[in-house]
Coordinates of N, CA and C in Angstrom, one line a residue:
X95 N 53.1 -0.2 60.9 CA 52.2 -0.1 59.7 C 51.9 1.4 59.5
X96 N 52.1 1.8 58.2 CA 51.5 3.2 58.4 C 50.2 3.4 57.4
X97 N 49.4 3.9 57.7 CA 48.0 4.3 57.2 C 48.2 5.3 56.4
X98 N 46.9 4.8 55.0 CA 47.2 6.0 54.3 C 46.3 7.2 54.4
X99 N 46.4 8.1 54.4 CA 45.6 9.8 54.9 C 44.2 9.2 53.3
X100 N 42.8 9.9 53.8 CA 42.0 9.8 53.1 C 41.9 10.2 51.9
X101 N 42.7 11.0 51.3 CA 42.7 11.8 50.2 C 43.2 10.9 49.3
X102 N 44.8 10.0 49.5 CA 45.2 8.9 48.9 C 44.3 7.5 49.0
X103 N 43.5 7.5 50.0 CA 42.6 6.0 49.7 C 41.9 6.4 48.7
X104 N 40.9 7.6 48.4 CA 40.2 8.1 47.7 C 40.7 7.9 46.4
X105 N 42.4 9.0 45.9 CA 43.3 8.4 44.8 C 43.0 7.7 43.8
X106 N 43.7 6.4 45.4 CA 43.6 4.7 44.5 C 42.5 4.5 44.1
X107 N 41.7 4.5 44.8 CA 40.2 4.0 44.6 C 39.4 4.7 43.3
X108 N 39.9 5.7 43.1 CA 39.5 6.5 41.9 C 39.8 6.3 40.5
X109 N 41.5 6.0 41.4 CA 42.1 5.1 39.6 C 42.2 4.0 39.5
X110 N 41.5 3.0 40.5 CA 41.6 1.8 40.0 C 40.0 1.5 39.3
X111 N 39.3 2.8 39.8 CA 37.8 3.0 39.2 C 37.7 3.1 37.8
X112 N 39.1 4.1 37.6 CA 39.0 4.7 36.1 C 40.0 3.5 34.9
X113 N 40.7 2.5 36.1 CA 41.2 1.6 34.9 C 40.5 0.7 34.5
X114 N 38.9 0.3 35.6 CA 38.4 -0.8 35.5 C 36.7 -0.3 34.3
X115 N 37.2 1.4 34.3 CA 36.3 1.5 33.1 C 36.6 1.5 31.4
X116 N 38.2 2.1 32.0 CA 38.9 1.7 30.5 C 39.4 0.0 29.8
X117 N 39.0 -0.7 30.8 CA 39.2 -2.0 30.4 C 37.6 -2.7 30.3
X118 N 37.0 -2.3 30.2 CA 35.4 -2.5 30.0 C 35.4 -1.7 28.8
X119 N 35.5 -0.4 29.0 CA 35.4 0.1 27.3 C 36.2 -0.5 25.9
X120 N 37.1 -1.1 26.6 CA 38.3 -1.9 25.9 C 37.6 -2.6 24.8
X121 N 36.7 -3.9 25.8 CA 36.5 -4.8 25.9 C 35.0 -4.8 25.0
X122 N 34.0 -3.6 25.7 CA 32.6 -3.0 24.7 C 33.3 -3.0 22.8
X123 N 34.7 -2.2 22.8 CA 34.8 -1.9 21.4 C 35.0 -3.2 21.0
X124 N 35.7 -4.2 21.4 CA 35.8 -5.6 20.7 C 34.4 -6.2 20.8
X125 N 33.6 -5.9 21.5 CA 32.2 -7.0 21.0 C 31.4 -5.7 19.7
X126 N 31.5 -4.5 19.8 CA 30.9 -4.0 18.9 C 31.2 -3.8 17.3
X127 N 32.6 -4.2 17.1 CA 33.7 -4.7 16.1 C 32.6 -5.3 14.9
X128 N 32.4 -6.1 15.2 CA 32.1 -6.9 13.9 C 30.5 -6.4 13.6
X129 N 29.8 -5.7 14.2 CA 28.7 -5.3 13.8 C 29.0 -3.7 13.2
X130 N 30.1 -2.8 13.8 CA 30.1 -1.9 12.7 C 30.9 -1.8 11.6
X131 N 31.6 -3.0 11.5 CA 32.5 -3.1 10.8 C 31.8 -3.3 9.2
X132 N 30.4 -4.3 9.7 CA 29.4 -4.6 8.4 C 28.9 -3.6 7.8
X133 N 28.8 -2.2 8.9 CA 27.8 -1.1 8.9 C 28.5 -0.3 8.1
X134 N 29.7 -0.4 8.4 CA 30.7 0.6 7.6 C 30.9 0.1 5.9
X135 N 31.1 -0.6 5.9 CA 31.0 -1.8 4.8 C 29.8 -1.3 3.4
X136 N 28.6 -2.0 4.8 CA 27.4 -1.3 3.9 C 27.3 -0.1 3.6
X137 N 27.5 0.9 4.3 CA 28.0 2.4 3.7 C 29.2 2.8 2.7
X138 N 30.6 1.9 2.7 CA 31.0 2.5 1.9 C 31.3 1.5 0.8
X139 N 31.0 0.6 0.7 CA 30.8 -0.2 -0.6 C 29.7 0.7 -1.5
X140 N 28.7 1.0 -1.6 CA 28.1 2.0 -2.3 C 28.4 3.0 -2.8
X141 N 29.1 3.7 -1.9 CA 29.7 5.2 -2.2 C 31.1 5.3 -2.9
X142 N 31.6 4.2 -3.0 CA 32.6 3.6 -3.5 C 32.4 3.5 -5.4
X143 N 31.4 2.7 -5.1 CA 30.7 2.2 -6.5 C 30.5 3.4 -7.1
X144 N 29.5 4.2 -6.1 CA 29.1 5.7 -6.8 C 29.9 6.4 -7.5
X145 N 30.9 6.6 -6.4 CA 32.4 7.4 -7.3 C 33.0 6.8 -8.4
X146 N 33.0 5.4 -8.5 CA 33.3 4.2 -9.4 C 32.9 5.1 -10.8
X147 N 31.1 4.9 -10.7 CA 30.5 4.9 -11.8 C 30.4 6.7 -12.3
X148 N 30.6 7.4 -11.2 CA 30.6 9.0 -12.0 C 32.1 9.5 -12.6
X149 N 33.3 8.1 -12.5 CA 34.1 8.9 -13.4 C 34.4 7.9 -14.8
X150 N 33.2 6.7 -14.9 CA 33.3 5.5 -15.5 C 32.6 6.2 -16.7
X151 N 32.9 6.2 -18.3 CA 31.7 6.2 -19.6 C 31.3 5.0 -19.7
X152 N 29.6 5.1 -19.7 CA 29.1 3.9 -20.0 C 27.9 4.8 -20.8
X153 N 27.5 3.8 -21.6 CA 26.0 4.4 -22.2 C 24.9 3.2 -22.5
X154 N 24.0 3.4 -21.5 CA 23.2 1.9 -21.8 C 22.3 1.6 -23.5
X155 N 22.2 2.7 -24.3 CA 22.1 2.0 -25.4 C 23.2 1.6 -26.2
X156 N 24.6 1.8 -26.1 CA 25.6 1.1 -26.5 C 26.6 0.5 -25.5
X157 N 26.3 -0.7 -24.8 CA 27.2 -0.8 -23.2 C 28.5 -1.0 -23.8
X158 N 29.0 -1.2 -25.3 CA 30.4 -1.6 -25.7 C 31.3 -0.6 -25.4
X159 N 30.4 0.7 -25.5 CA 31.6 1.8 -25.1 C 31.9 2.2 -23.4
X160 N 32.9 1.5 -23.9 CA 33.3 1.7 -21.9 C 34.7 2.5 -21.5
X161 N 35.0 2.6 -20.4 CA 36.5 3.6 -19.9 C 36.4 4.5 -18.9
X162 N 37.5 4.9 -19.0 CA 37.1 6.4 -18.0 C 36.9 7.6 -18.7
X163 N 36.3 8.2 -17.9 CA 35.9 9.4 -18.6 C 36.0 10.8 -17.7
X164 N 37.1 10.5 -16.9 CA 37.5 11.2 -16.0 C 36.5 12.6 -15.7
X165 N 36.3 13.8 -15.5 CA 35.8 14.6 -15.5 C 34.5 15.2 -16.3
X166 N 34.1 14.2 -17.7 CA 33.9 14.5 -18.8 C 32.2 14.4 -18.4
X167 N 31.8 13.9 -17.4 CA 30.4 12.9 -16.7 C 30.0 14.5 -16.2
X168 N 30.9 15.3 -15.2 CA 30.6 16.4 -14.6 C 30.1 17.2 -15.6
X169 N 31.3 17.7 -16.4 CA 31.1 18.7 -17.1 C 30.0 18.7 -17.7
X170 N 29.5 17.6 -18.6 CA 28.2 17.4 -19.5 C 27.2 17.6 -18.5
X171 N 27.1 17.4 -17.0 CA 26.2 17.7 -16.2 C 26.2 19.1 -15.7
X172 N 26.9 19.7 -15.5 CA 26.9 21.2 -15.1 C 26.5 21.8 -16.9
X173 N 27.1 21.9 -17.5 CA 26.3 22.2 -18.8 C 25.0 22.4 -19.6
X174 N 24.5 21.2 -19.1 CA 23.1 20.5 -19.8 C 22.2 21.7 -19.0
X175 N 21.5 22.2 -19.9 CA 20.2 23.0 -19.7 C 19.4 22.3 -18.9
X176 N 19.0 21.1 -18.6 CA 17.8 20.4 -18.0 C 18.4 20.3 -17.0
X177 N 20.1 20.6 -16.1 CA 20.1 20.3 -15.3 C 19.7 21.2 -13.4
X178 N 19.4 22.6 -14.4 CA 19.3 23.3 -13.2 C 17.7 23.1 -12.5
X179 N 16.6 23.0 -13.6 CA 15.4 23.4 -12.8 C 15.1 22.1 -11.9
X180 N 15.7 21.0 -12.1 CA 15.5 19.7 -11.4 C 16.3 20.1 -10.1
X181 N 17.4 20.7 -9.9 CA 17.9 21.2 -8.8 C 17.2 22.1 -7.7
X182 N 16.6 23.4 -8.3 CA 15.7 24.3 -7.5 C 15.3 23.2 -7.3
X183 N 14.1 22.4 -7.6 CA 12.7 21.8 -7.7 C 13.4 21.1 -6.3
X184 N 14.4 20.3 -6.3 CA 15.2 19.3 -5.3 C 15.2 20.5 -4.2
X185 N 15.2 21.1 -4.2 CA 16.0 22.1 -2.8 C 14.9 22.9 -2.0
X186 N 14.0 23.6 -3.6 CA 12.2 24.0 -2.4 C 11.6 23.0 -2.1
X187 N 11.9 21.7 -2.0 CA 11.0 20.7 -1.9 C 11.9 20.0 -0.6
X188 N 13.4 20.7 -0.2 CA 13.9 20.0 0.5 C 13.6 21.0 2.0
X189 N 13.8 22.1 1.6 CA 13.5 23.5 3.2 C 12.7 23.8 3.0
X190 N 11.5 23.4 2.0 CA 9.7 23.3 2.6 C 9.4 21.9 3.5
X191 N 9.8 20.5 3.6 CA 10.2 19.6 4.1 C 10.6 19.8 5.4
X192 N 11.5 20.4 5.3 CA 12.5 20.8 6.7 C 11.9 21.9 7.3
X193 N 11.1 23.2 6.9 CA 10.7 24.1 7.8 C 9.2 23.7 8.4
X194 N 8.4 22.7 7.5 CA 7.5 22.0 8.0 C 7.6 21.3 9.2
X195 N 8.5 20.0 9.2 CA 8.7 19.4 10.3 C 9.5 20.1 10.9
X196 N 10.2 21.0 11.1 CA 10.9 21.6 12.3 C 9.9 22.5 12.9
X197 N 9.3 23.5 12.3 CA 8.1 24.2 12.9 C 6.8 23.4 13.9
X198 N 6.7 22.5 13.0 CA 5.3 21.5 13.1 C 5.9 20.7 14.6
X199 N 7.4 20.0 14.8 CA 7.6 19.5 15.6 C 7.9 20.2 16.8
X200 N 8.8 21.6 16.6 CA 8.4 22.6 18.2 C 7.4 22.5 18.5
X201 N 6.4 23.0 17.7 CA 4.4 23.5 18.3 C 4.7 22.2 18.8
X202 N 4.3 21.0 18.5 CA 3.8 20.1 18.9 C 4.7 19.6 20.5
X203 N 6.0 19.8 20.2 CA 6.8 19.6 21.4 C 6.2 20.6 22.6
X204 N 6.0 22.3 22.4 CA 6.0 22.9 22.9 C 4.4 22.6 23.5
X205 N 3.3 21.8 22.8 CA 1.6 21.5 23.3 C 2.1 20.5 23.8
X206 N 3.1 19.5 23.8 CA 2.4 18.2 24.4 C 3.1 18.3 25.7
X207 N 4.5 19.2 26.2 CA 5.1 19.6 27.2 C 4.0 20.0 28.1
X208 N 3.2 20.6 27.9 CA 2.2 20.6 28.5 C 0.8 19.9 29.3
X209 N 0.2 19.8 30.3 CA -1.1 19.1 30.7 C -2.2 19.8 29.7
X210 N -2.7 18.7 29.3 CA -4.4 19.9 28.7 C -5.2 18.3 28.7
X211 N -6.7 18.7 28.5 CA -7.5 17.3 28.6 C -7.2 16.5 27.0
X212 N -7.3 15.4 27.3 CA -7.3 14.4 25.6 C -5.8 14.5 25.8
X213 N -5.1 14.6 26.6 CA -3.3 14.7 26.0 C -3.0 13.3 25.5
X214 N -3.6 12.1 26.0 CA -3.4 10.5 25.8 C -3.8 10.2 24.5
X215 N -4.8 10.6 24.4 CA -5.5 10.3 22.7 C -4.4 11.1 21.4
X216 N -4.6 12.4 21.7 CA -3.7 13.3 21.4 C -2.4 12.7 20.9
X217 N -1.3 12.1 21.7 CA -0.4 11.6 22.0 C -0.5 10.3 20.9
X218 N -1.9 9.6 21.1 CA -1.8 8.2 20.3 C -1.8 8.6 19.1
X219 N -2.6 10.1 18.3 CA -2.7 9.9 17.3 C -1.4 10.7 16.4
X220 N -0.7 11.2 17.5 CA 0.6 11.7 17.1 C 1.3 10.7 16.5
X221 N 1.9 9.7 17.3 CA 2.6 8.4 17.5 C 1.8 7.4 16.4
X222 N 0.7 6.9 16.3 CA 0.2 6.4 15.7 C 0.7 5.9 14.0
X223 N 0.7 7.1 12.8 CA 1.5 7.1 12.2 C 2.8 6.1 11.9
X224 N 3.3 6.4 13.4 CA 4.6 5.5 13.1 C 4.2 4.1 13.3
X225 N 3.5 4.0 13.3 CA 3.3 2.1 14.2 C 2.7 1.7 13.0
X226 N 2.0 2.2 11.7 CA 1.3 1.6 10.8 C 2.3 1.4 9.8
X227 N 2.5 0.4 9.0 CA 3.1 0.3 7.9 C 3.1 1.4 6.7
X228 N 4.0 1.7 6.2 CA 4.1 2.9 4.9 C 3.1 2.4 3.7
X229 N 2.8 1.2 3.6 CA 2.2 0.6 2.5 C 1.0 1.2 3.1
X230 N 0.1 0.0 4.4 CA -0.7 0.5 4.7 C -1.1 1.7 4.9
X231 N -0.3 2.4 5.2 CA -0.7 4.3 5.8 C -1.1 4.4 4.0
X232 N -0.3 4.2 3.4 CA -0.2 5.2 1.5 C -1.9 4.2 1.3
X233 N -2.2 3.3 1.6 CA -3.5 2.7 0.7 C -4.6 3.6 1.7
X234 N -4.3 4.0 2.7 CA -5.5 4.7 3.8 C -5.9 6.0 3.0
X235 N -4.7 6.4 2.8 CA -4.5 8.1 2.1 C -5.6 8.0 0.5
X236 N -5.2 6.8 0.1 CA -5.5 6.7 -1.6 C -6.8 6.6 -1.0
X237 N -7.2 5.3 -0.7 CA -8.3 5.0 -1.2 C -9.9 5.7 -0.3
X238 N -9.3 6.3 1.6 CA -10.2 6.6 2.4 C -10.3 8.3 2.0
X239 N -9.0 8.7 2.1 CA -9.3 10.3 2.3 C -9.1 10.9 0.7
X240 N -7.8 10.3 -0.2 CA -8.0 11.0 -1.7 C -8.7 10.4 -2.9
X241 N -9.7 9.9 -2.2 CA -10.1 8.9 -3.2 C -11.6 10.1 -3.7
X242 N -11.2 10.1 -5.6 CA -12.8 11.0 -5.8 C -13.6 10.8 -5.7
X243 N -14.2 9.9 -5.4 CA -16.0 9.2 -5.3 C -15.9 9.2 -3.2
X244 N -15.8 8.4 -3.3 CA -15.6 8.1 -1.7 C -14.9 8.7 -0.4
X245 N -14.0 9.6 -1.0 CA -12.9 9.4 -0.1 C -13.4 11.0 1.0
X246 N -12.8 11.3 2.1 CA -13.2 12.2 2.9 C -12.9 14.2 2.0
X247 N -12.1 13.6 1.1 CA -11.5 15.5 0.5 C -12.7 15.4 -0.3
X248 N -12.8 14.4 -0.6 CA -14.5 14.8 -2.0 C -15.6 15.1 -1.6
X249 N -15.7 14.4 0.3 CA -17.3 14.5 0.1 C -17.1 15.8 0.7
X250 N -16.0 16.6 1.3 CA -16.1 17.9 2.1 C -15.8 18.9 0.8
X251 N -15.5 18.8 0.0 CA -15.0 19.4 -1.8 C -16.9 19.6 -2.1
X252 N -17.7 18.1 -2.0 CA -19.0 18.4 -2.7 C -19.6 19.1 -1.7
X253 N -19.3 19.0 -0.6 CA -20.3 19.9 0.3 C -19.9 21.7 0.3
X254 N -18.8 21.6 -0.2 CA -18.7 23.3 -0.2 C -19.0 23.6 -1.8
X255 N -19.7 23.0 -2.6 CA -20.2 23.0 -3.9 C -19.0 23.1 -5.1
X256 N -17.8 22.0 -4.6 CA -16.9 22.2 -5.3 C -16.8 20.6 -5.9
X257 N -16.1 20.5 -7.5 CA -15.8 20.0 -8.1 C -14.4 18.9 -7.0
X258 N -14.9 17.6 -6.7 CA -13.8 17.0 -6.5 C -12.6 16.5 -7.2
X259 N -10.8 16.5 -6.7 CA -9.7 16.6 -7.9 C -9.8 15.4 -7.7
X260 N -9.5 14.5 -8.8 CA -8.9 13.3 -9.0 C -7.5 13.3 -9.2
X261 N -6.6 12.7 -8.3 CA -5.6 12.7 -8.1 C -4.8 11.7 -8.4
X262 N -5.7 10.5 -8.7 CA -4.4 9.5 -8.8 C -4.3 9.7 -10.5
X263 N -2.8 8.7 -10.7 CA -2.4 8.5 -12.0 C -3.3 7.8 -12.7
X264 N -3.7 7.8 -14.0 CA -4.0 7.3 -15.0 C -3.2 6.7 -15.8
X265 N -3.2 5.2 -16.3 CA -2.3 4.7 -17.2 C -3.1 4.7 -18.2
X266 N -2.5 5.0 -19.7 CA -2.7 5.5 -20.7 C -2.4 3.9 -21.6
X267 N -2.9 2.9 -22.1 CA -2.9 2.4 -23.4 C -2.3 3.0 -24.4
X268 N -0.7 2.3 -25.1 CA -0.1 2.7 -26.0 C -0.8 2.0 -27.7
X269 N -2.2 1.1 -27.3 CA -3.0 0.5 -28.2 C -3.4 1.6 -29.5

C-alpha cells in the first residue's frame, strides 16, 4: 500500500472542498432564479416602456396623433426655456440632500461609536424614525410640530415675539 505524504491529503481534501462549494453555489443560483428573474422583470419592463414612450409622439389633448417621433421629444426638451431652472432646482436639492445625510451620518456614526451616558435612548431616537410609518411620521410633523396654532415651531416662534409661519397649503375655491 502506499500512503499519501500530507501535502497531497491536504490537495484532495481541498478540492473536493472547493467542488462541493461550486456545486452548492450551482445549486443556490437555481433556487434564486425565479425570484430575480421577477426582479429583473420589474426593473426592466419600466425602463423599457420609458424608452418606448420618449421616442413615441403622443399629445394628450389630441391622443389621435400618434408615431414616432424619433429624436424630435429630446430636441424640444433641450430647447424649451423652462427646461433648465427645473434642472438646477433638481440638482441643489439633490447635493444639499446628499451632503446633509452624508455629513449628518459620519457625526452621528463617529458619536454613537462611542460610550457616553443616554447612548440607548439616544440610539432609540435615532432608529425610531424608521419604525414609524411615513404617513404617520408626515401627520406628527403637520399637525404636532408645523402646525400654526398648536404646534411646537409656533409656540417657540411666539415666545421669541415672533409672528408664527403657516405652512400648510391652502385650497383656493374656483367658485
Amino acid at each position: 500500500m502506499s500512503q499519501l505524504n500530507p501535502t497531497m491529503a491536504e490537495h484532495r481534501a481541498e478540492k473536493s472542498a472547493a467542488e462541493r462549494d461550486k456545486r452548492r453555489a450551482k445549486s443556490v443560483r437555481w433556487l434564486i432564479m425565479p425570484s430575480t428573474s421577477l426582479l429583473f422583470l420589474w426593473m426592466a419592463i419600466p425602463l423599457a416602456m420609458t424608452i418606448w414612450f420618449s421616442f413615441s409622439r403622443y399629445n394628450l389633448l389630441n391622443p389621435d396623433v400618434k408615431g414616432f417621433a424619433g429624436l424630435d421629444n429630446f430636441e424640444f426638451l433641450v430647447t424649451d426655456p423652462a427646461f433648465g431652472p427645473p434642472i438646477v432646482h433638481t440638482m441643489t436639492l439633490i447635493v444639499a440632500a446628499l451632503v446633509i445625510t452624508v455629513v449628518g451620518g459620519v457625526l452621528l456614526a463617529v458619536l454613537f461609536d462611542r460610550k457616553f451616558y443616554g447612548q440607548g435612548i439616544a440610539s432609540l431616537l435615532v432608529i425610531a424614525p424608521f419604525l414609524v410609518m411615513p404617513t404617520i411620521s408626515a401627520l406628527i410633523w403637520k399637525n404636532m410640530i408645523l402646525h400654526p396654532v398648536y404646534g411646537i415651531i409656533a409656540s417657540l416662534m411666539r415666545s421669541m415675539g415672533l409672528q408664527p409661519i403657516d405652512c400648510s397649503p391652502t385650497i383656493r375655491s374656483s367658485r
